[in-house]
């Protein structure tokens, strides 16, 4: 089943084209990892998809409805975790959740139950009564996510939900997203951390300068840049390594020696590591093996010639 589609959507801010003919299909059960650098248009895409901001041309369909995609009935089944934290600091964690649950029309016992459920879900079960002013960045982020969950949305949209938080909170959030999917929620997740996309996305959509430049599973995208395999082996007696014999192993393209390290480049999918290691071990001790695998950062670099992340941010 299709949860949402965008067809030829264009959005301009003055003369700046923030969304440049976006086509996107989101199917039930997917976690779409929308990956792109600062200013790519991720938030703008989300704002048009949720009806927050108008767009110049194109078509959006939500839950099969393209006539009135942003009807209240549809919005009730959607949850939005905004990039800017919208937690109200003068309230406790629980009061925040009660407020948002109320906005979604929950009442009485049901509301109480759902508030507890959402708090527990983000690991703040014992912090409900605490004022949020003193919460750490990670706790505020987690509460921000919980605020979008009390009405159990079918389609959850998360805009960079892990920016500026500690690794523990990040892992908690990533695990929570996977759990939500197991419980039947479809998720659109934006980030500029490719590790997160690699960890949770069932499909990756890469955006740059208002355009979707590539989409597919992590494996599919990586395959597009994977032409060779590189293995580095640190050995005890480098002078005893039979380089010529190694070169004859099927798939091996190039061998270089530097210090006590051998670098072996093979054709992609050679499956020759076992034979290489057996031969090396016959002549020297193996101290360390490193295999360089391309990642989504390499995909982005190959597609755009740019780094996904600014160096200062790392
Ligand atoms: N309200 C606005 N008025 C004018 N320009 C805007 C507005 N909102 C966004 N833009 C511009 O549109 C482009 C896309 O911005 P957007 O916020 O969608 O990017 P993003 O991918 O979410 O970036 P980030 O990772 O920094 O959140 C940017 O060039 C931005 O400067
Ligand atoms: Mg953004």
mmCIF file of C-alpha atoms and ligand atoms in Angstrom:
data_model
loop_
_atom_site.group_PDB
_atom_site.id
_atom_site.type_symbol
_atom_site.label_atom_id
_atom_site.label_comp_id
_atom_site.label_asym_id
_atom_site.label_seq_id
_atom_site.Cartn_x
_atom_site.Cartn_y
_atom_site.Cartn_z
ATOM 1 C CA UNK A 1 0.000 0.000 0.000
ATOM 2 C CA UNK A 2 1.171 3.502 -0.800
ATOM 3 C CA UNK A 3 1.352 5.842 2.168
ATOM 4 C CA UNK A 4 2.434 9.010 0.367
ATOM 5 C CA UNK A 5 3.578 10.144 -3.061
ATOM 6 C CA UNK A 6 5.018 13.342 -4.463
ATOM 7 C CA UNK A 7 4.881 13.872 -8.201
ATOM 8 C CA UNK A 8 6.848 16.636 -9.892
ATOM 9 C CA UNK A 9 6.676 18.840 -6.817
ATOM 10 C CA UNK A 10 8.351 22.236 -7.186
ATOM 11 C CA UNK A 11 8.782 24.700 -4.333
ATOM 12 C CA UNK A 12 10.475 28.075 -4.662
ATOM 13 C CA UNK A 13 11.558 30.647 -2.112
ATOM 14 C CA UNK A 14 11.732 33.756 -4.278
ATOM 15 C CA UNK A 15 14.077 32.844 -7.096
ATOM 16 C CA UNK A 16 15.600 29.985 -5.106
ATOM 17 C CA UNK A 17 14.321 26.540 -6.139
ATOM 18 C CA UNK A 18 14.169 24.590 -2.877
ATOM 19 C CA UNK A 19 12.389 21.560 -4.401
ATOM 20 C CA UNK A 20 13.121 20.880 -8.043
ATOM 21 C CA UNK A 21 10.604 18.369 -9.484
ATOM 22 C CA UNK A 22 10.522 15.917 -6.594
ATOM 23 C CA UNK A 23 9.141 12.428 -7.249
ATOM 24 C CA UNK A 24 8.862 10.217 -4.200
ATOM 25 C CA UNK A 25 6.875 7.109 -3.316
ATOM 26 C CA UNK A 26 6.562 5.944 0.260
ATOM 27 C CA UNK A 27 5.148 2.467 0.804
ATOM 28 C CA UNK A 28 3.703 0.950 3.925
ATOM 29 C CA UNK A 29 6.315 -0.537 6.264
ATOM 30 C CA UNK A 30 9.260 1.412 4.901
ATOM 31 C CA UNK A 31 11.785 3.460 6.818
ATOM 32 C CA UNK A 32 12.878 5.973 4.219
ATOM 33 C CA UNK A 33 16.236 7.498 5.106
ATOM 34 C CA UNK A 34 16.250 10.915 3.451
ATOM 35 C CA UNK A 35 19.892 11.878 3.330
ATOM 36 C CA UNK A 36 21.276 15.222 2.250
ATOM 37 C CA UNK A 37 23.662 18.004 3.281
ATOM 38 C CA UNK A 38 22.598 21.302 4.866
ATOM 39 C CA UNK A 39 20.272 23.215 2.579
ATOM 40 C CA UNK A 40 19.480 20.200 0.353
ATOM 41 C CA UNK A 41 15.750 20.751 0.867
ATOM 42 C CA UNK A 42 14.901 18.000 3.378
ATOM 43 C CA UNK A 43 12.850 20.199 5.700
ATOM 44 C CA UNK A 44 11.142 21.884 2.743
ATOM 45 C CA UNK A 45 10.189 18.450 1.382
ATOM 46 C CA UNK A 46 8.678 17.535 4.753
ATOM 47 C CA UNK A 47 6.840 20.842 5.026
ATOM 48 C CA UNK A 48 5.205 20.374 1.633
ATOM 49 C CA UNK A 49 4.437 16.704 2.311
ATOM 50 C CA UNK A 50 2.643 17.624 5.540
ATOM 51 C CA UNK A 51 0.776 20.589 4.090
ATOM 52 C CA UNK A 52 2.607 23.127 6.253
ATOM 53 C CA UNK A 53 3.914 25.050 3.272
ATOM 54 C CA UNK A 54 2.306 25.518 -0.168
ATOM 55 C CA UNK A 55 4.104 24.528 -3.375
ATOM 56 C CA UNK A 56 4.075 25.894 -6.906
ATOM 57 C CA UNK A 57 3.413 22.794 -8.934
ATOM 58 C CA UNK A 58 3.126 19.023 -8.781
ATOM 59 C CA UNK A 59 0.883 16.642 -6.910
ATOM 60 C CA UNK A 60 0.898 15.152 -3.425
ATOM 61 C CA UNK A 61 -1.117 12.144 -2.382
ATOM 62 C CA UNK A 62 -1.489 11.014 1.235
ATOM 63 C CA UNK A 63 -3.152 7.689 2.145
ATOM 64 C CA UNK A 64 -4.445 7.444 -1.411
ATOM 65 C CA UNK A 65 -6.082 10.881 -1.383
ATOM 66 C CA UNK A 66 -4.716 13.409 -3.883
ATOM 67 C CA UNK A 67 -7.785 15.692 -3.890
ATOM 68 C CA UNK A 68 -7.573 16.634 -0.255
ATOM 69 C CA UNK A 69 -4.299 15.119 0.974
ATOM 70 C CA UNK A 70 -4.054 17.353 4.043
ATOM 71 C CA UNK A 71 -7.516 16.654 5.401
ATOM 72 C CA UNK A 72 -7.896 16.488 9.163
ATOM 73 C CA UNK A 73 -8.645 12.806 8.815
ATOM 74 C CA UNK A 74 -5.257 12.267 7.140
ATOM 75 C CA UNK A 75 -3.367 14.569 9.500
ATOM 76 C CA UNK A 76 -4.700 12.597 12.478
ATOM 77 C CA UNK A 77 -2.841 9.560 11.148
ATOM 78 C CA UNK A 78 0.441 11.437 10.733
ATOM 79 C CA UNK A 79 3.055 12.415 13.297
ATOM 80 C CA UNK A 80 5.724 15.066 12.805
ATOM 81 C CA UNK A 81 8.952 15.371 14.773
ATOM 82 C CA UNK A 82 10.227 18.807 13.866
ATOM 83 C CA UNK A 83 13.877 19.715 13.405
ATOM 84 C CA UNK A 84 13.533 22.537 15.929
ATOM 85 C CA UNK A 85 12.649 21.183 19.374
ATOM 86 C CA UNK A 86 9.077 22.225 20.207
ATOM 87 C CA UNK A 87 9.062 21.079 23.833
ATOM 88 C CA UNK A 88 7.481 23.646 26.164
ATOM 89 C CA UNK A 89 10.090 24.432 28.814
ATOM 90 C CA UNK A 90 7.676 25.756 31.446
ATOM 91 C CA UNK A 91 5.970 22.360 31.661
ATOM 92 C CA UNK A 92 6.982 18.939 32.944
ATOM 93 C CA UNK A 93 7.652 16.121 30.481
ATOM 94 C CA UNK A 94 4.254 14.582 31.191
ATOM 95 C CA UNK A 95 2.424 17.915 30.840
ATOM 96 C CA UNK A 96 4.067 18.382 27.451
ATOM 97 C CA UNK A 97 2.791 15.017 26.316
ATOM 98 C CA UNK A 98 -0.678 15.684 27.737
ATOM 99 C CA UNK A 99 -0.762 18.929 25.785
ATOM 100 C CA UNK A 100 0.143 17.303 22.468
ATOM 101 C CA UNK A 101 -2.137 14.305 23.125
ATOM 102 C CA UNK A 102 -4.954 16.813 23.682
ATOM 103 C CA UNK A 103 -4.198 18.512 20.378
ATOM 104 C CA UNK A 104 -4.660 15.120 18.721
ATOM 105 C CA UNK A 105 -8.024 14.744 20.450
ATOM 106 C CA UNK A 106 -7.124 12.138 23.060
ATOM 107 C CA UNK A 107 -9.066 12.294 26.333
ATOM 108 C CA UNK A 108 -9.435 10.722 29.777
ATOM 109 C CA UNK A 109 -8.023 7.285 30.525
ATOM 110 C CA UNK A 110 -6.942 6.743 26.915
ATOM 111 C CA UNK A 111 -4.893 9.948 27.014
ATOM 112 C CA UNK A 112 -3.305 8.966 30.338
ATOM 113 C CA UNK A 113 -2.367 5.553 28.989
ATOM 114 C CA UNK A 114 -0.916 6.895 25.757
ATOM 115 C CA UNK A 115 1.138 9.543 27.586
ATOM 116 C CA UNK A 116 2.733 6.860 29.783
ATOM 117 C CA UNK A 117 3.287 4.654 26.736
ATOM 118 C CA UNK A 118 5.045 7.446 24.795
ATOM 119 C CA UNK A 119 7.204 8.390 27.793
ATOM 120 C CA UNK A 120 8.293 4.792 28.287
ATOM 121 C CA UNK A 121 8.897 4.360 24.593
ATOM 122 C CA UNK A 122 11.609 7.035 24.529
ATOM 123 C CA UNK A 123 13.108 5.892 27.841
ATOM 124 C CA UNK A 124 11.795 8.760 29.971
ATOM 125 C CA UNK A 125 9.368 6.652 32.029
ATOM 126 C CA UNK A 126 10.853 7.858 35.322
ATOM 127 C CA UNK A 127 11.211 11.510 34.264
ATOM 128 C CA UNK A 128 7.550 12.352 33.624
ATOM 129 C CA UNK A 129 7.195 14.696 36.609
ATOM 130 C CA UNK A 130 10.415 16.626 35.925
ATOM 131 C CA UNK A 131 10.461 20.139 34.491
ATOM 132 C CA UNK A 132 11.964 20.042 31.026
ATOM 133 C CA UNK A 133 14.074 23.188 31.568
ATOM 134 C CA UNK A 134 16.730 21.029 33.197
ATOM 135 C CA UNK A 135 16.635 18.248 30.608
ATOM 136 C CA UNK A 136 19.797 17.504 28.626
ATOM 137 C CA UNK A 137 19.737 18.028 24.860
ATOM 138 C CA UNK A 138 19.245 14.287 24.367
ATOM 139 C CA UNK A 139 16.317 14.132 26.808
ATOM 140 C CA UNK A 140 14.609 17.086 25.107
ATOM 141 C CA UNK A 141 15.055 15.406 21.734
ATOM 142 C CA UNK A 142 13.546 12.197 23.060
ATOM 143 C CA UNK A 143 10.592 14.064 24.555
ATOM 144 C CA UNK A 144 10.187 15.922 21.250
ATOM 145 C CA UNK A 145 9.822 12.532 19.563
ATOM 146 C CA UNK A 146 7.387 11.234 22.201
ATOM 147 C CA UNK A 147 5.171 14.283 21.548
ATOM 148 C CA UNK A 148 4.567 12.990 18.017
ATOM 149 C CA UNK A 149 3.682 9.473 19.191
ATOM 150 C CA UNK A 150 0.775 9.658 21.671
ATOM 151 C CA UNK A 151 -1.827 9.334 18.888
ATOM 152 C CA UNK A 152 0.008 6.322 17.412
ATOM 153 C CA UNK A 153 0.483 7.707 13.896
ATOM 154 C CA UNK A 154 0.470 5.377 10.900
ATOM 155 C CA UNK A 155 2.968 7.629 9.140
ATOM 156 C CA UNK A 156 5.725 9.256 11.197
ATOM 157 C CA UNK A 157 7.955 11.977 9.786
ATOM 158 C CA UNK A 158 11.145 12.768 11.663
ATOM 159 C CA UNK A 159 13.316 15.741 10.693
ATOM 160 C CA UNK A 160 16.889 15.252 11.936
ATOM 161 C CA UNK A 161 15.776 13.832 15.289
ATOM 162 C CA UNK A 162 19.295 13.111 16.532
ATOM 163 C CA UNK A 163 21.136 16.387 15.978
ATOM 164 C CA UNK A 164 23.380 17.412 18.848
ATOM 165 C CA UNK A 165 22.753 14.510 21.189
ATOM 166 C CA UNK A 166 24.842 11.984 23.098
ATOM 167 C CA UNK A 167 25.531 8.528 21.594
ATOM 168 C CA UNK A 168 23.350 6.795 24.182
ATOM 169 C CA UNK A 169 20.278 8.870 23.315
ATOM 170 C CA UNK A 170 21.037 8.403 19.635
ATOM 171 C CA UNK A 171 21.063 4.619 19.975
ATOM 172 C CA UNK A 172 17.871 4.771 21.986
ATOM 173 C CA UNK A 173 16.170 6.777 19.246
ATOM 174 C CA UNK A 174 17.394 4.518 16.439
ATOM 175 C CA UNK A 175 16.193 1.427 18.297
ATOM 176 C CA UNK A 176 12.848 3.130 18.968
ATOM 177 C CA UNK A 177 12.427 3.910 15.265
ATOM 178 C CA UNK A 178 13.063 0.269 14.361
ATOM 179 C CA UNK A 179 10.524 -0.827 16.997
ATOM 180 C CA UNK A 180 7.925 1.598 15.630
ATOM 181 C CA UNK A 181 8.326 0.065 12.215
ATOM 182 C CA UNK A 182 7.900 -3.437 13.641
ATOM 183 C CA UNK A 183 4.653 -2.183 15.175
ATOM 184 C CA UNK A 184 3.405 -1.108 11.746
ATOM 185 C CA UNK A 185 4.424 2.554 11.462
ATOM 186 C CA UNK A 186 5.824 3.853 8.171
ATOM 187 C CA UNK A 187 8.647 6.338 8.712
ATOM 188 C CA UNK A 188 10.308 9.127 6.771
ATOM 189 C CA UNK A 189 13.555 9.953 8.551
ATOM 190 C CA UNK A 190 15.836 12.794 7.504
ATOM 191 C CA UNK A 191 19.415 13.137 8.585
ATOM 192 C CA UNK A 192 22.839 14.039 7.345
ATOM 193 C CA UNK A 193 24.417 11.194 9.290
ATOM 194 C CA UNK A 194 24.904 8.371 6.840
ATOM 195 C CA UNK A 195 25.650 5.916 9.672
ATOM 196 C CA UNK A 196 22.065 6.322 10.884
ATOM 197 C CA UNK A 197 20.654 5.676 7.460
ATOM 198 C CA UNK A 198 22.854 2.598 7.138
ATOM 199 C CA UNK A 199 21.592 1.362 10.510
ATOM 200 C CA UNK A 200 17.830 1.747 10.063
ATOM 201 C CA UNK A 201 16.665 2.634 6.548
ATOM 202 C CA UNK A 202 14.887 0.080 4.373
ATOM 203 C CA UNK A 203 15.324 2.536 1.505
ATOM 204 C CA UNK A 204 17.661 5.498 1.078
ATOM 205 C CA UNK A 205 16.782 8.658 -0.810
ATOM 206 C CA UNK A 206 19.698 11.012 -1.440
ATOM 207 C CA UNK A 207 18.916 14.675 -1.940
ATOM 208 C CA UNK A 208 21.111 17.539 -3.043
ATOM 209 C CA UNK A 209 20.230 21.058 -4.148
ATOM 210 C CA UNK A 210 16.489 20.439 -4.195
ATOM 211 C CA UNK A 211 16.688 17.258 -6.247
ATOM 212 C CA UNK A 212 16.533 13.559 -5.475
ATOM 213 C CA UNK A 213 19.757 12.337 -7.022
ATOM 214 C CA UNK A 214 19.586 8.638 -6.148
ATOM 215 C CA UNK A 215 17.428 6.131 -4.334
ATOM 216 C CA UNK A 216 17.610 2.461 -3.437
ATOM 217 C CA UNK A 217 18.535 0.149 -0.602
ATOM 218 C CA UNK A 218 21.861 0.765 1.130
ATOM 219 C CA UNK A 219 23.293 -2.291 -0.650
ATOM 220 C CA UNK A 220 22.080 -1.134 -4.065
ATOM 221 C CA UNK A 221 23.579 2.323 -3.641
ATOM 222 C CA UNK A 222 26.892 1.005 -2.392
ATOM 223 C CA UNK A 223 27.113 -1.405 -5.312
ATOM 224 C CA UNK A 224 26.964 1.525 -7.723
ATOM 225 C CA UNK A 225 30.325 2.775 -6.457
ATOM 226 C CA UNK A 226 31.899 -0.558 -5.635
ATOM 227 C CA UNK A 227 34.257 -1.579 -8.400
ATOM 228 C CA UNK A 228 37.083 -3.023 -6.384
ATOM 229 C CA UNK A 229 37.941 -4.327 -2.944
ATOM 230 C CA UNK A 230 40.890 -3.202 -0.911
ATOM 231 C CA UNK A 231 42.450 -5.249 1.880
ATOM 232 C CA UNK A 232 45.369 -4.157 4.032
ATOM 233 C CA UNK A 233 47.359 -6.761 5.917
ATOM 234 C CA UNK A 234 50.032 -5.965 8.508
ATOM 235 C CA UNK A 235 52.574 -8.780 8.701
ATOM 236 C CA UNK A 236 55.632 -9.710 10.756
ATOM 237 C CA UNK A 237 58.129 -10.517 7.977
ATOM 238 C CA UNK A 238 57.190 -8.477 4.935
ATOM 239 C CA UNK A 239 60.325 -9.465 2.981
ATOM 240 C CA UNK A 240 59.226 -13.108 3.051
ATOM 241 C CA UNK A 241 55.877 -12.425 1.352
ATOM 242 C CA UNK A 242 55.730 -14.017 -2.153
ATOM 243 C CA UNK A 243 54.265 -11.002 -3.955
ATOM 244 C CA UNK A 244 54.368 -12.627 -7.390
ATOM 245 C CA UNK A 245 52.457 -15.684 -6.177
ATOM 246 C CA UNK A 246 49.872 -13.411 -4.550
ATOM 247 C CA UNK A 247 49.462 -11.523 -7.821
ATOM 248 C CA UNK A 248 48.523 -14.784 -9.525
ATOM 249 C CA UNK A 249 45.528 -15.379 -7.232
ATOM 250 C CA UNK A 250 42.352 -14.929 -9.206
ATOM 251 C CA UNK A 251 40.806 -11.451 -8.920
ATOM 252 C CA UNK A 252 43.958 -9.725 -7.635
ATOM 253 C CA UNK A 253 44.619 -6.529 -9.609
ATOM 254 C CA UNK A 254 47.408 -4.814 -7.722
ATOM 255 C CA UNK A 255 49.659 -5.370 -4.718
ATOM 256 C CA UNK A 256 51.725 -2.743 -2.991
ATOM 257 C CA UNK A 257 54.099 -3.008 -0.057
ATOM 258 C CA UNK A 258 54.801 -0.236 2.432
ATOM 259 C CA UNK A 259 56.588 -0.697 5.776
ATOM 260 C CA UNK A 260 55.141 -3.902 7.207
ATOM 261 C CA UNK A 261 51.865 -3.497 5.328
ATOM 262 C CA UNK A 262 50.584 -5.213 2.201
ATOM 263 C CA UNK A 263 47.788 -3.544 0.253
ATOM 264 C CA UNK A 264 45.884 -5.835 -2.090
ATOM 265 C CA UNK A 265 43.355 -4.529 -4.576
ATOM 266 C CA UNK A 266 41.008 -7.083 -6.124
ATOM 267 C CA UNK A 267 38.103 -6.942 -8.521
ATOM 268 C CA UNK A 268 34.744 -6.553 -6.750
ATOM 269 C CA UNK A 269 33.266 -9.864 -5.633
ATOM 270 C CA UNK A 270 36.469 -11.871 -6.115
ATOM 271 C CA UNK A 271 35.968 -13.805 -2.895
ATOM 272 C CA UNK A 272 39.711 -14.432 -2.750
ATOM 273 C CA UNK A 273 40.523 -13.239 0.772
ATOM 274 C CA UNK A 274 40.762 -16.758 2.137
ATOM 275 C CA UNK A 275 43.338 -17.785 -0.479
ATOM 276 C CA UNK A 276 45.334 -14.589 0.028
ATOM 277 C CA UNK A 277 45.480 -15.074 3.793
ATOM 278 C CA UNK A 278 46.428 -18.741 3.531
ATOM 279 C CA UNK A 279 49.344 -17.866 1.292
ATOM 280 C CA UNK A 280 50.467 -14.937 3.442
ATOM 281 C CA UNK A 281 50.332 -17.045 6.616
ATOM 282 C CA UNK A 282 52.573 -19.682 5.059
ATOM 283 C CA UNK A 283 55.371 -17.089 5.000
ATOM 284 C CA UNK A 284 54.751 -14.583 7.784
ATOM 285 C CA UNK A 285 52.631 -13.798 10.837
ATOM 286 C CA UNK A 286 49.488 -11.727 10.309
ATOM 287 C CA UNK A 287 49.186 -8.822 12.768
ATOM 288 C CA UNK A 288 46.113 -7.030 11.457
ATOM 289 C CA UNK A 289 43.664 -7.154 8.563
ATOM 290 C CA UNK A 290 41.602 -4.203 7.381
ATOM 291 C CA UNK A 291 39.064 -4.329 4.604
ATOM 292 C CA UNK A 292 37.997 -0.959 3.189
ATOM 293 C CA UNK A 293 34.326 -1.058 2.293
ATOM 294 C CA UNK A 294 32.661 1.836 0.507
ATOM 295 C CA UNK A 295 29.819 3.499 2.403
ATOM 296 C CA UNK A 296 27.044 5.991 1.642
ATOM 297 C CA UNK A 297 29.526 8.824 2.078
ATOM 298 C CA UNK A 298 31.422 7.418 -0.935
ATOM 299 C CA UNK A 299 28.158 7.164 -2.876
ATOM 300 C CA UNK A 300 27.435 10.826 -2.186
ATOM 301 C CA UNK A 301 30.983 11.834 -3.049
ATOM 302 C CA UNK A 302 30.834 9.925 -6.335
ATOM 303 C CA UNK A 303 27.469 11.435 -7.274
ATOM 304 C CA UNK A 304 28.170 15.059 -6.340
ATOM 305 C CA UNK A 305 31.926 15.422 -5.950
ATOM 306 C CA UNK A 306 31.214 16.819 -2.444
ATOM 307 C CA UNK A 307 31.418 15.539 1.102
ATOM 308 C CA UNK A 308 28.053 14.882 2.701
ATOM 309 C CA UNK A 309 29.111 16.510 5.929
ATOM 310 C CA UNK A 310 31.120 19.633 6.526
ATOM 311 C CA UNK A 311 34.382 18.682 8.155
ATOM 312 C CA UNK A 312 33.786 20.987 11.170
ATOM 313 C CA UNK A 313 30.659 19.089 12.101
ATOM 314 C CA UNK A 314 32.337 15.740 12.623
HETATM 315 N N1 LIG B 1 11.483 30.147 4.684
HETATM 316 C C1 LIG B 1 12.474 30.201 3.789
HETATM 317 N N2 LIG B 1 12.713 31.304 3.042
HETATM 318 C C2 LIG B 1 13.692 31.347 2.122
HETATM 319 N N3 LIG B 1 14.527 30.335 1.864
HETATM 320 C C3 LIG B 1 14.368 29.200 2.557
HETATM 321 C C4 LIG B 1 13.341 29.064 3.553
HETATM 322 N N4 LIG B 1 13.409 27.823 4.080
HETATM 323 C C5 LIG B 1 14.439 27.210 3.430
HETATM 324 N N5 LIG B 1 15.006 28.026 2.533
HETATM 325 C C6 LIG B 1 16.131 27.687 1.621
HETATM 326 O O1 LIG B 1 15.772 26.512 0.916
HETATM 327 C C7 LIG B 1 16.875 25.602 0.842
HETATM 328 C C8 LIG B 1 16.495 24.291 1.457
HETATM 329 O O2 LIG B 1 16.362 24.456 2.862
HETATM 330 P P1 LIG B 1 15.904 23.303 3.835
HETATM 331 O O3 LIG B 1 15.755 23.891 5.186
HETATM 332 O O4 LIG B 1 14.744 22.592 3.254
HETATM 333 O O5 LIG B 1 17.178 22.349 3.776
HETATM 334 P P2 LIG B 1 17.561 21.103 4.704
HETATM 335 O O6 LIG B 1 17.977 20.016 3.805
HETATM 336 O O7 LIG B 1 16.464 20.835 5.662
HETATM 337 O O8 LIG B 1 18.843 21.642 5.460
HETATM 338 P P3 LIG B 1 19.355 21.369 6.988
HETATM 339 O O9 LIG B 1 20.121 20.071 6.942
HETATM 340 O O10 LIG B 1 20.250 22.513 7.262
HETATM 341 O O11 LIG B 1 18.156 21.315 7.888
HETATM 342 C C9 LIG B 1 18.038 26.305 1.515
HETATM 343 O O12 LIG B 1 18.819 26.926 0.536
HETATM 344 C C10 LIG B 1 17.365 27.318 2.421
HETATM 345 O O13 LIG B 1 18.197 28.430 2.596
HETATM 346 MG MG1 LIG B 2 16.298 20.800 7.669
#
